[in-house]
XYZ file of C-alpha atoms in Angstrom:
387
model
C -71.542 8.841 54.247
C -74.887 8.977 52.747
C -74.010 11.200 49.748
C -76.576 12.029 47.078
C -75.589 10.607 43.840
C -78.063 11.411 40.548
C -79.872 8.514 38.995
C -79.724 6.529 35.529
C -83.060 8.284 34.859
C -80.987 12.085 36.065
C -78.010 10.288 33.642
C -80.223 9.273 30.406
C -81.838 13.058 30.397
C -78.411 14.925 29.953
C -76.899 12.182 28.102
C -80.358 13.090 25.690
C -80.160 16.310 25.613
C -76.331 17.516 26.026
C -74.246 15.136 25.767
C -75.318 12.617 22.590
C -76.087 15.467 20.542
C -72.442 16.627 21.262
C -71.356 13.564 20.118
C -72.997 12.822 16.987
C -72.436 16.517 16.069
C -68.634 16.308 16.734
C -68.167 13.162 15.248
C -69.862 14.112 11.722
C -67.883 17.061 11.581
C -64.828 15.896 11.825
C -65.929 12.778 9.374
C -67.105 15.179 6.619
C -63.714 16.928 7.191
C -61.874 13.941 6.433
C -63.859 13.134 3.591
C -63.239 15.921 1.449
C -60.068 14.971 2.405
C -60.492 11.206 0.866
C -62.754 12.612 -2.721
C -59.076 14.481 -3.161
C -57.628 11.493 -3.647
C -57.435 9.428 -6.642
C -57.423 5.982 -5.118
C -58.031 5.431 -1.251
C -57.035 1.965 0.806
C -59.811 1.531 3.229
C -59.834 -2.143 5.615
C -62.975 -2.812 6.717
C -63.935 -5.544 9.655
C -66.964 -5.858 11.946
C -66.971 -6.667 16.230
C -70.223 -8.377 17.546
C -71.500 -6.360 20.941
C -70.799 -10.049 22.788
C -69.327 -13.341 22.007
C -71.295 -16.016 20.307
C -74.132 -16.415 17.461
C -75.848 -14.518 19.443
C -75.111 -10.923 19.078
C -77.479 -7.712 19.445
C -75.530 -4.956 17.221
C -72.434 -5.479 14.911
C -70.617 -2.389 14.386
C -68.607 -2.568 11.153
C -65.498 -0.093 10.975
C -63.991 1.149 7.589
C -60.422 2.629 8.731
C -58.425 4.533 5.582
C -55.086 2.185 5.716
C -52.469 4.966 4.102
C -53.427 7.331 7.217
C -54.542 4.659 10.022
C -57.768 6.917 11.368
C -61.167 5.420 11.286
C -63.409 7.563 8.761
C -66.766 5.318 9.644
C -68.256 3.189 11.615
C -72.219 1.213 10.972
C -74.364 0.205 13.884
C -76.324 -2.753 13.020
C -79.143 -4.377 14.871
C -79.495 -8.561 14.492
C -82.995 -7.729 13.451
C -82.448 -5.520 10.975
C -81.227 -8.390 9.132
C -82.548 -11.285 9.999
C -79.827 -12.548 12.572
C -76.089 -11.782 13.676
C -74.911 -14.102 10.980
C -75.898 -11.170 8.214
C -74.301 -8.403 9.956
C -71.468 -8.207 8.737
C -72.341 -8.199 5.096
C -75.196 -5.351 5.929
C -72.467 -2.806 7.930
C -69.786 -3.320 5.135
C -72.947 -2.595 2.495
C -73.541 1.015 4.458
C -70.291 2.177 4.482
C -69.159 1.416 1.351
C -73.149 3.012 0.065
C -71.551 6.059 2.616
C -67.831 7.007 0.860
C -69.743 6.361 -2.552
C -71.967 9.150 -1.759
C -69.498 11.087 -0.509
C -67.501 11.172 -3.340
C -64.548 8.396 -2.235
C -63.043 6.393 -4.924
C -62.089 2.933 -3.892
C -58.817 1.357 -4.909
C -59.258 -1.689 -2.941
C -60.477 -2.818 0.218
C -59.072 -5.233 3.091
C -61.121 -7.760 4.792
C -61.445 -11.264 6.185
C -62.777 -13.899 4.506
C -66.142 -14.447 5.406
C -68.145 -15.874 2.492
C -70.537 -13.536 2.210
C -68.104 -10.614 2.210
C -66.353 -12.243 -0.841
C -69.334 -12.845 -2.676
C -71.088 -9.460 -2.191
C -67.649 -7.568 -3.764
C -67.439 -9.986 -5.771
C -70.712 -9.166 -7.695
C -69.630 -5.084 -6.418
C -66.620 -5.416 -8.709
C -65.064 -4.275 -5.730
C -61.217 -4.951 -5.456
C -60.702 -7.315 -2.353
C -57.092 -8.262 -0.579
C -57.437 -10.700 2.795
C -55.595 -9.401 5.901
C -52.529 -12.244 6.438
C -53.052 -12.531 10.007
C -56.408 -14.096 9.629
C -55.239 -16.442 6.913
C -51.905 -16.971 8.969
C -53.627 -17.934 11.960
C -56.367 -20.124 10.237
C -53.567 -22.541 8.626
C -51.586 -22.038 12.078
C -54.874 -23.955 13.832
C -54.769 -26.820 11.259
C -50.925 -27.665 11.033
C -51.201 -27.655 15.244
C -53.586 -30.340 14.849
C -51.714 -32.092 12.072
C -48.962 -31.728 15.113
C -50.175 -34.254 17.731
C -51.216 -36.611 14.949
C -48.595 -40.018 15.437
C -45.752 -39.606 13.163
C -46.053 -36.292 12.684
C -44.196 -34.447 15.573
C -41.736 -33.251 12.915
C -43.810 -31.003 11.227
C -43.801 -28.981 14.785
C -39.582 -27.860 13.389
C -41.478 -25.604 10.551
C -44.306 -24.139 12.127
C -42.195 -20.955 12.729
C -41.031 -20.764 8.604
C -44.235 -21.609 7.538
C -45.376 -18.738 9.936
C -43.194 -16.666 8.906
C -43.025 -17.458 4.828
C -46.549 -16.729 4.366
C -45.793 -12.698 5.323
C -43.025 -12.777 3.092
C -44.735 -14.384 0.062
C -47.327 -11.705 0.919
C -44.697 -8.206 1.281
C -42.573 -9.438 -1.340
C -45.073 -10.213 -4.344
C -46.507 -7.976 -6.243
C -49.042 -10.316 -8.434
C -51.240 -13.634 -7.488
C -49.774 -16.082 -9.558
C -46.410 -14.993 -8.223
C -47.657 -15.075 -4.282
C -49.170 -18.339 -5.318
C -46.034 -19.906 -6.678
C -43.953 -18.564 -4.224
C -46.483 -19.995 -1.364
C -45.915 -23.742 -2.876
C -42.191 -23.689 -3.050
C -42.633 -24.800 0.760
C -43.211 -28.040 0.159
C -40.261 -28.481 -2.378
C -38.338 -26.377 -0.190
C -39.209 -28.821 2.936
C -37.542 -31.983 0.760
C -34.472 -30.174 0.230
C -35.438 -28.856 -3.038
C -34.540 -25.245 -3.753
C -35.592 -25.031 -7.448
C -39.177 -25.555 -8.935
C -41.083 -25.670 -11.692
C -43.058 -22.458 -11.646
C -41.611 -19.849 -14.136
C -43.276 -17.462 -11.069
C -40.951 -18.614 -8.489
C -37.995 -21.227 -10.589
C -36.210 -20.485 -7.374
C -35.292 -20.013 -4.311
C -33.925 -16.431 -2.885
C -31.808 -17.936 0.255
C -28.130 -18.804 -0.355
C -26.238 -22.640 -0.242
C -26.060 -23.493 2.992
C -25.460 -26.325 4.823
C -28.336 -27.356 7.993
C -27.317 -27.571 11.371
C -30.642 -29.813 12.191
C -30.431 -32.629 8.709
C -33.486 -34.419 10.300
C -36.208 -31.731 9.635
C -36.165 -32.343 6.503
C -39.257 -34.304 4.663
C -39.894 -36.871 2.075
C -42.221 -37.059 -0.239
C -44.910 -39.869 0.295
C -44.219 -39.895 4.207
C -47.252 -39.087 6.239
C -45.806 -35.941 7.318
C -45.342 -34.510 4.031
C -49.216 -35.540 2.909
C -50.134 -34.609 5.640
C -48.679 -30.922 5.178
C -49.351 -30.964 1.613
C -52.941 -31.394 2.241
C -53.162 -28.543 4.383
C -50.824 -26.147 2.313
C -52.451 -27.213 -1.441
C -55.971 -26.860 0.132
C -57.681 -24.913 -3.176
C -59.284 -22.784 -1.244
C -56.055 -21.863 1.022
C -53.954 -21.559 -2.469
C -57.060 -19.501 -3.814
C -57.183 -16.926 -0.994
C -53.225 -17.098 -0.326
C -53.657 -15.601 -4.184
C -55.343 -12.415 -2.612
C -53.326 -11.916 0.433
C -52.692 -8.070 0.991
C -49.451 -6.533 -0.217
C -48.928 -3.693 2.165
C -51.683 -2.709 4.295
C -53.562 -4.947 7.386
C -55.942 -5.001 9.217
C -54.261 -4.835 12.695
C -55.020 -1.269 13.228
C -58.651 -1.742 12.636
C -57.959 -4.671 15.248
C -56.648 -2.551 17.822
C -59.552 0.023 17.549
C -61.724 -2.735 18.644
C -60.002 -3.098 21.529
C -60.258 0.868 22.164
C -63.965 0.388 21.770
C -64.025 -2.321 24.731
C -62.866 0.972 27.327
C -66.042 2.665 25.693
C -68.870 -0.243 25.345
C -67.873 -2.926 27.757
C -69.138 -6.714 26.624
C -70.863 -7.305 29.386
C -73.427 -4.368 29.435
C -76.318 -3.457 27.318
C -76.469 -0.509 25.608
C -79.689 1.266 24.308
C -78.872 1.559 20.540
C -77.870 5.227 20.346
C -75.757 5.234 23.442
C -74.448 2.311 21.499
C -73.929 4.341 18.679
C -72.133 7.539 20.460
C -69.925 5.511 21.970
C -68.553 4.460 19.080
C -68.201 7.711 18.237
C -66.419 8.473 21.203
C -64.326 5.516 20.779
C -62.810 6.942 17.071
C -62.970 9.916 18.204
C -59.844 9.086 20.676
C -58.812 6.532 18.651
C -57.989 8.867 15.437
C -56.377 11.594 17.874
C -54.009 9.337 19.945
C -53.237 6.562 16.800
C -50.458 8.702 15.312
C -48.746 9.011 19.014
C -44.732 8.650 18.788
C -42.606 6.079 20.312
C -41.572 6.991 24.497
C -38.211 7.335 25.196
C -36.281 7.809 28.127
C -34.717 10.927 29.555
C -30.980 10.059 27.629
C -33.238 9.813 24.654
C -33.217 5.953 24.221
C -36.668 3.999 23.114
C -39.083 2.092 25.622
C -40.182 -1.428 24.689
C -41.996 -3.514 25.985
C -41.263 -7.672 26.729
C -44.632 -9.673 26.391
C -46.300 -13.034 26.608
C -49.243 -12.636 24.755
C -51.295 -16.060 25.227
C -52.768 -16.417 21.917
C -48.402 -16.679 21.368
C -47.918 -19.862 23.820
C -44.901 -19.195 25.230
C -43.085 -16.996 22.269
C -42.680 -13.737 23.469
C -43.273 -10.355 21.864
C -41.233 -7.645 21.928
C -43.488 -3.689 21.510
C -43.253 -0.211 21.376
C -44.386 1.947 24.599
C -46.201 4.515 22.961
C -46.828 8.414 24.503
C -48.857 8.967 27.281
C -52.590 9.468 25.541
C -53.703 12.651 25.068
C -57.714 13.652 25.468
C -58.246 17.158 23.541
C -61.855 15.876 22.094
C -63.330 15.522 25.365
C -62.321 19.313 26.320
C -63.781 19.793 22.500
C -66.745 18.352 23.635
C -67.306 20.325 27.130
C -66.535 23.683 25.293
C -69.386 22.230 22.912
C -72.026 21.596 25.680
C -71.513 24.622 27.897
C -71.147 27.138 25.070
C -73.791 25.854 22.326
C -75.734 23.016 23.297
C -76.759 24.104 26.903
C -77.515 27.748 25.320
C -79.910 26.594 22.339
C -79.819 22.556 22.425
C -82.983 21.982 19.537
C -80.140 21.730 16.497
C -78.558 19.842 18.159
C -80.841 16.981 19.305
C -82.821 17.484 15.882
C -79.825 16.346 14.363
C -79.671 12.937 17.182
C -83.601 12.652 16.609
C -83.353 11.745 12.554
C -81.220 8.840 13.118
C -82.841 5.528 12.479
C -83.570 3.296 15.835
C -84.397 0.134 14.470
C -86.910 -1.365 17.367
C -85.530 -3.537 20.303
C -85.210 -7.311 19.792
C -88.518 -7.955 22.197
C -90.882 -5.953 19.970
C -92.323 -8.326 17.863
C -93.344 -10.191 20.867
C -96.580 -9.487 22.400
C -96.227 -8.422 26.097
C -98.611 -9.576 28.985
C -99.576 -6.797 31.658
C -97.687 -7.082 34.324
C -100.249 -7.898 36.835
C -101.320 -11.218 34.770
C -97.768 -12.612 34.113
C -97.291 -12.107 38.287
C -100.539 -14.257 38.967
C -99.544 -16.695 36.308
C -96.122 -17.383 37.704
C -96.122 -20.231 39.282
C -92.253 -22.303 40.658
C -91.469 -25.236 40.190
C -91.631 -26.062 44.343
C -95.197 -24.697 44.874
C -97.182 -26.163 41.943
């Protein structure tokens, strides 16, 4: 049809002068309102996690999300470029550090933070005397991977019968305990329970809470000293596992942050390279979208019955999951941005552009290398087939 479309340079000019300034202004206005509410609360429980812009250990960007777990809203997003911290491995710690400093500067008092078990994060929060809990799913995932390997060993096939129970037990341990020693006692009771022993030496949890009942499958019980029991004991009573179980989060988890990370994929696909400011604004857009739609109610049928969906996640390996179907997402933030662009930014872009220009942008990854003259590089190019 020979239609003329605007080129990438034209898009970047519009984005630089209008779209990005409007996004930054809209996000900061919302963020200021949220921070004022958080500062009025005595204690705030936040969750934190980093998302890399590409798989593997060579990511360029790392975005660290701080979420208020009580209201399920994204409070802050920090974007770190790998050359700012000497490599992608250190981006998560730097993102957390910036996020905590940002909340502290706005008078937000933390009760605790829920994270994964990243060693650098553990050490950093311990040195800052910040109360840290671990997300249960991350620990359960690590334990399940180890047990899957053990099940494949000769003579250890019986352990597979206990995998589902062990997964449930770690979630129950976290939800039903009020202290670290109680969590450890309940966790270690699993070893006795699998031997058909239901009283325990630890006074924090002296006996199983289930009633007396006869098992339908008597062959599932493990005997002390046998190969399956010893392999299972080695995994479940590992010093690091026991230490981490004591710090399982009793109430809030970081699953909402994982959902937000999946929302980010719609705005910043991992197979597309974005400039620093473009990536930052897309993260802000994702946060605005998530915060507007996080509290959507469950959809209902015409008869008023709640709607559910049965799925088979790949990670569950054949197990199904029943999920609530939410109502359709809304995009009021888009209307607000369009009104802002046409009514204010177009009229007087200077103050909005100035706010964007004050954002510190790190040098590109290739800035540390000498760039050759293009003609010299072309003339020195030699193919292996025409040397």
